[in-house]
XYZ file of C-alpha atoms in Angstrom:
297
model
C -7.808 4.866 9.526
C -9.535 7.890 7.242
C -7.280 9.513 4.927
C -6.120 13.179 6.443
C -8.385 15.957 4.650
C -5.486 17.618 3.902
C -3.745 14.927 2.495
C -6.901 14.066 0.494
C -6.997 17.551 -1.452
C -3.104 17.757 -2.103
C -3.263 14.722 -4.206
C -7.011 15.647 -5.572
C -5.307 19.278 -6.654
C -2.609 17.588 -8.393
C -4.267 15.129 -10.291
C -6.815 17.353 -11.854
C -4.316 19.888 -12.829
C -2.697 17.068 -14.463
C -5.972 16.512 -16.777
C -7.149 19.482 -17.035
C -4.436 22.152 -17.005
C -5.371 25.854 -17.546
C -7.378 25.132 -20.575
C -10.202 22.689 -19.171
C -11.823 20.510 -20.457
C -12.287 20.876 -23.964
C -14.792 17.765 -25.289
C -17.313 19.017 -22.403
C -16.865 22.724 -23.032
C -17.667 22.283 -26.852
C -20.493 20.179 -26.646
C -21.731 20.285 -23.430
C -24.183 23.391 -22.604
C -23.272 25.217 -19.472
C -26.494 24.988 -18.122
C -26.736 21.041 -18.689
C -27.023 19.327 -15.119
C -26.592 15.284 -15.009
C -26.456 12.510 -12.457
C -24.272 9.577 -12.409
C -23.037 6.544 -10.612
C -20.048 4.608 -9.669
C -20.602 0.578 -9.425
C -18.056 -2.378 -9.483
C -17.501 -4.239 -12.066
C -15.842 -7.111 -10.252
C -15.268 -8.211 -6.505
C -12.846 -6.602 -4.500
C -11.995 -4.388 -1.476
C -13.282 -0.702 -2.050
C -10.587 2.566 -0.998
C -10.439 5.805 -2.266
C -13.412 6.936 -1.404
C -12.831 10.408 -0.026
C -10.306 10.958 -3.115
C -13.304 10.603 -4.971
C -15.655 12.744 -3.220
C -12.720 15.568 -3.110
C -12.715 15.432 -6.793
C -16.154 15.837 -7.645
C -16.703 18.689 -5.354
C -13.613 20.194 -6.742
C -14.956 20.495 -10.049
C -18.743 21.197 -8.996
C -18.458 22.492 -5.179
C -22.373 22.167 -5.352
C -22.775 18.743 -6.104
C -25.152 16.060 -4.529
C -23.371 13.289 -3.135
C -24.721 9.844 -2.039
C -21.625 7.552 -0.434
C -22.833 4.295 -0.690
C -20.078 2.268 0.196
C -17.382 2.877 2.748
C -13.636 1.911 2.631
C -13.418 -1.426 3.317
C -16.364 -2.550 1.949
C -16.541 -6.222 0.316
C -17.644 -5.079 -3.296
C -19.790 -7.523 -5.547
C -19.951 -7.011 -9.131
C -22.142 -5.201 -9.447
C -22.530 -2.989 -6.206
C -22.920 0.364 -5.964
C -20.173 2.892 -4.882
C -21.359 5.984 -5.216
C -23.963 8.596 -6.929
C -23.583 12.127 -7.814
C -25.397 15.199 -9.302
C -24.349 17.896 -10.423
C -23.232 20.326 -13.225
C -22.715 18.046 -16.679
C -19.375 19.343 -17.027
C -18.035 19.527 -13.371
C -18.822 15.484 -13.332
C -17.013 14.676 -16.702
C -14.517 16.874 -15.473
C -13.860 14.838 -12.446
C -15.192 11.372 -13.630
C -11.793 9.960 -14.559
C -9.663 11.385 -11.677
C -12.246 9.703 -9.426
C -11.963 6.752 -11.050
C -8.234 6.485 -11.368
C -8.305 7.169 -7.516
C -10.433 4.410 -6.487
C -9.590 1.896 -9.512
C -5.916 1.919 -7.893
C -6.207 2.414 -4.421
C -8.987 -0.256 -4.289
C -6.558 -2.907 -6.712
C -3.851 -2.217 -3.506
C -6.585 -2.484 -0.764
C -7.990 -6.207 -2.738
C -4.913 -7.962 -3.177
C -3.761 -7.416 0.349
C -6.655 -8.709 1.512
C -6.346 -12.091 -0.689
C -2.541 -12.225 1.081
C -4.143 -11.733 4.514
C -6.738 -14.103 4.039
C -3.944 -16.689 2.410
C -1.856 -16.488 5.779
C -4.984 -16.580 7.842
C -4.441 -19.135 11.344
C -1.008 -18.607 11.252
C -0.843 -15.636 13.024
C 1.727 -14.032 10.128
C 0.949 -10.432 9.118
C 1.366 -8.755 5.540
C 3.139 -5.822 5.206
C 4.005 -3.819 1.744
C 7.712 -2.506 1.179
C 8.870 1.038 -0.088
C 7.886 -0.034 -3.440
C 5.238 1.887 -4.759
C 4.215 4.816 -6.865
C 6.616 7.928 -6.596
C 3.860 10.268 -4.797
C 1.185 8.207 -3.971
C 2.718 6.597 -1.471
C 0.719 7.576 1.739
C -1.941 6.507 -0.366
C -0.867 3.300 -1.028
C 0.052 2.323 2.476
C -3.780 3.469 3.614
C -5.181 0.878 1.095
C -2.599 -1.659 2.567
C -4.478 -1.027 5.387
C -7.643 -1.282 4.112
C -7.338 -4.588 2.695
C -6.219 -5.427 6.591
C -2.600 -5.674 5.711
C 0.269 -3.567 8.515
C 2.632 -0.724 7.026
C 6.253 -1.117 7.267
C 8.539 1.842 7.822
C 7.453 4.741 5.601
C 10.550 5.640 4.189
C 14.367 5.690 3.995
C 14.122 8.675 7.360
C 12.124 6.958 9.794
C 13.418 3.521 10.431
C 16.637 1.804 9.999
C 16.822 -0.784 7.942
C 20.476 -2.656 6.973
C 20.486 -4.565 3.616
C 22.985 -6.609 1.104
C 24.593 -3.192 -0.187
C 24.733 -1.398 3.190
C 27.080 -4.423 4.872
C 29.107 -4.003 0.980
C 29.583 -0.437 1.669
C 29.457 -0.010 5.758
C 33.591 -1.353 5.873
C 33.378 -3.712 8.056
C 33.460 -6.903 5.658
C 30.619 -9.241 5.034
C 31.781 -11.998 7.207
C 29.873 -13.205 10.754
C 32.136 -10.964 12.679
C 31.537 -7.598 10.544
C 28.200 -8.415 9.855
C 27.847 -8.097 13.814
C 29.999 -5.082 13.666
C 27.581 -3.331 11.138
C 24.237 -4.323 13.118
C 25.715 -3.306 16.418
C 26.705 0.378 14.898
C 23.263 0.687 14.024
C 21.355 -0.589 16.702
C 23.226 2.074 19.136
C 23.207 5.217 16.521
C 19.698 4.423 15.131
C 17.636 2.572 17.065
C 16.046 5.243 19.093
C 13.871 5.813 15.939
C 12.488 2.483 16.404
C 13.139 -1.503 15.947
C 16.159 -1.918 13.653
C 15.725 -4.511 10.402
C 18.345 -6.206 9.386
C 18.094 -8.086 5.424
C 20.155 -11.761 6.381
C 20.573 -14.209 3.981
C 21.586 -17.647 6.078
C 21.914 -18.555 9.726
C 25.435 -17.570 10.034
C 24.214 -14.064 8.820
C 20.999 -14.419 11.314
C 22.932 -15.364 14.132
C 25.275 -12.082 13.698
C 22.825 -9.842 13.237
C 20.843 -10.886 16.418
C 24.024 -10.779 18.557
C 24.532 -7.641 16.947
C 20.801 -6.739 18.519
C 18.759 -6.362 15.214
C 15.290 -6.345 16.157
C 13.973 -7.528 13.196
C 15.525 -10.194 10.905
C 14.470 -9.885 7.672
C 14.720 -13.502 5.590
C 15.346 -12.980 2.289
C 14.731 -14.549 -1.143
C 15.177 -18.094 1.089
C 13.489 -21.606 -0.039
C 10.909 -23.224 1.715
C 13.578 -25.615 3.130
C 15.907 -22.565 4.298
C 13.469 -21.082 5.813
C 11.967 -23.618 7.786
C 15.277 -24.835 8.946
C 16.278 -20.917 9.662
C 13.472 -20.353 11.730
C 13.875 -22.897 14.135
C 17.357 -22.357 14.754
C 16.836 -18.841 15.430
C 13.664 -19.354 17.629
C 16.344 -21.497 19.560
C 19.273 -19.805 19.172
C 17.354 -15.990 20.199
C 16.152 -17.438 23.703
C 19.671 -16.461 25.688
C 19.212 -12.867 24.173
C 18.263 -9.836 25.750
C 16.048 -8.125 22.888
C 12.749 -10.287 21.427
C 13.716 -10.873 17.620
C 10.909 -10.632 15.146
C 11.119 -12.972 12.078
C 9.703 -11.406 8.512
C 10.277 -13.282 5.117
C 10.772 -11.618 1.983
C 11.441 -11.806 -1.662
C 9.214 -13.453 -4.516
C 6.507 -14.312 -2.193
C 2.961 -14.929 -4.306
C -0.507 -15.813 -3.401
C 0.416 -19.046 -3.929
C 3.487 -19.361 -1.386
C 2.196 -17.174 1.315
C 0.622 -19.768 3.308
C 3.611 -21.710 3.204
C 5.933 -19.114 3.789
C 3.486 -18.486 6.917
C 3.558 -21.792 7.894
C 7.539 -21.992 8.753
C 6.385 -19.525 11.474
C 7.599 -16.445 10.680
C 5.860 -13.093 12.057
C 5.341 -11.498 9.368
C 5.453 -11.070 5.457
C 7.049 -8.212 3.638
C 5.043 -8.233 0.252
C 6.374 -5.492 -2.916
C 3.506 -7.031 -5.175
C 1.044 -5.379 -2.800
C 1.697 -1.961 -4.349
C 4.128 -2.673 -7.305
C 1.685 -5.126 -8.905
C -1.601 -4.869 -8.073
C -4.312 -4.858 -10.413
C -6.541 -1.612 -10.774
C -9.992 -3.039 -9.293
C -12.601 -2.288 -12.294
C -14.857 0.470 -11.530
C -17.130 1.864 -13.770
C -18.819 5.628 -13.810
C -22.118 6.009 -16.243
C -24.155 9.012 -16.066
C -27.242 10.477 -17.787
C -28.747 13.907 -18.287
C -30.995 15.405 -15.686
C -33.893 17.440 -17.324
C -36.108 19.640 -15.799
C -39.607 18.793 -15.685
């Protein structure tokens, strides 16, 4: 589940040209003596799920390639407020040079990883998994989807070229109507030109649209924005209704789902969850960075 290395310093090279450009960093250039060396330490500053970690590392060893580094937590890792993340020495200026891109790393990443985990552990027993949706950060999202799987949630397709996926505006614009029969018409077109790239998801919004897209051999029916009662009601007619088919149909709910619903939602017995809030909404986890001077004896 590690983050690739290379994958690790693209995002690392890019965020610290973003703060410090070609002129540096000025505060610790003007005050700062050259020579000054310093130590510091990462802790929590409330619970949560720790990721990032390697983003971190990257970024101090960018700025001070000789730095001391002592990982004291791994991805994954329950943090307590209070708990310790990680310590560093180095240069003075290499470590306020790469304090806040560390941070911003791991604050983020570690906000995505702890809320999924508070959805997984909301539709725990039911045997319902959390997934995120395409919803996240324009260029961090590989990132994103590893802390989804930090905080134990599943990824869904990656993007719009690796998995087919058939929503509201797709039957609008396909031309084959948006009744039962074109509905069908739509899914089967895609199943046979696109489904060798995987399971095809198809977005229904009532039976009659359920029923369609299974017959049209949608893999994946994707419930959207339904109530409590729909969906309940949805669920077992499909369960029923998908026996005399050839292909197993997977049942994910969608739309507006909160910590509070989850379990509910979970409860009607779909498979899975599709959750935007997971990356769209999270909360940066608070992580803190102090550091002192080291001085030669």
């Amino acid at each position: 589940m590690e983050l690739p290395e290379e994958l690790v310093d693209h995002h690392v090279h890019i965020a610290l040209e973003e703060d410090l450009a070609k002129r540096g960093d000025l505060t610790s250039e003007t005050v700062v003596p050259q020579s000054a060396r310093a130590r510091g330490r990462i802790f929590a500053k409330q619970e949560g799920v720790l990721a990032g970690i390697a983003l971190a590392i990257a970024a101090f060893r960018a700025c001070d390639p000789e730095c001391d580094i002592e990982v004291l937590a791994e991805d994954g890792t329950q943090l307590e407020t209070g708990s310790e993340v990680l310590k560093v020495q180095g240069t003075a200026r290499g470590l306020l040079a790469a304090e806040r891109t560390a941070l911003n790393f791991l604050q983020r990443l570690s906000g995505v990883a702890s809320l999924t985990a508070r959805f997984v552990h909301a539709v725990r027993g039911t045997g319902a998994t959390i997934l995120e949706t395409r919803k996240t950060t324009p260029g961090l999202r590989s990132l994103q989807k590893y802390a989804v799987r930090v905080g134990g949630g599943v990824n869904h397709r990656f993007g719009l070229f690796d998995r087919i996926l058939l929503k509201e505006n797709h039957f609008a614009l396909a031309g084959n109507g948006m009744d039962p029969e074109g509905y069908q018409k739509t899914v089967e077109l895609a199943v046979s030109t696109g489904g060798r790239y995987g399971p095809v998801t198809v977005e229904v919004r009532d039976l009659e649209e359920a029923k369609a897209a299974a017959l049209g051999g949608a893999d994946v029916l994707l419930l959207d924005n339904m109530t409590q009662e729909t969906l309940h009601d949805t669920v077992i007619a499909i369960r029923e209704f998908s026996r005399g088919l050839t292909q197993d149909v997977l049942l994910e709910a969608s739309g507006g789902i909160t910590l509070e619903t989850a379990g509910l939602i979970a409860a009607a017995g779909v498979d899975r969850l599709s959750v935007g809030a997971l990356t769209h909404s999270a909360p940066a986890l608070d992580l803190s960075m102090l550091m002192d001077e080291m001085r030669s004896a």
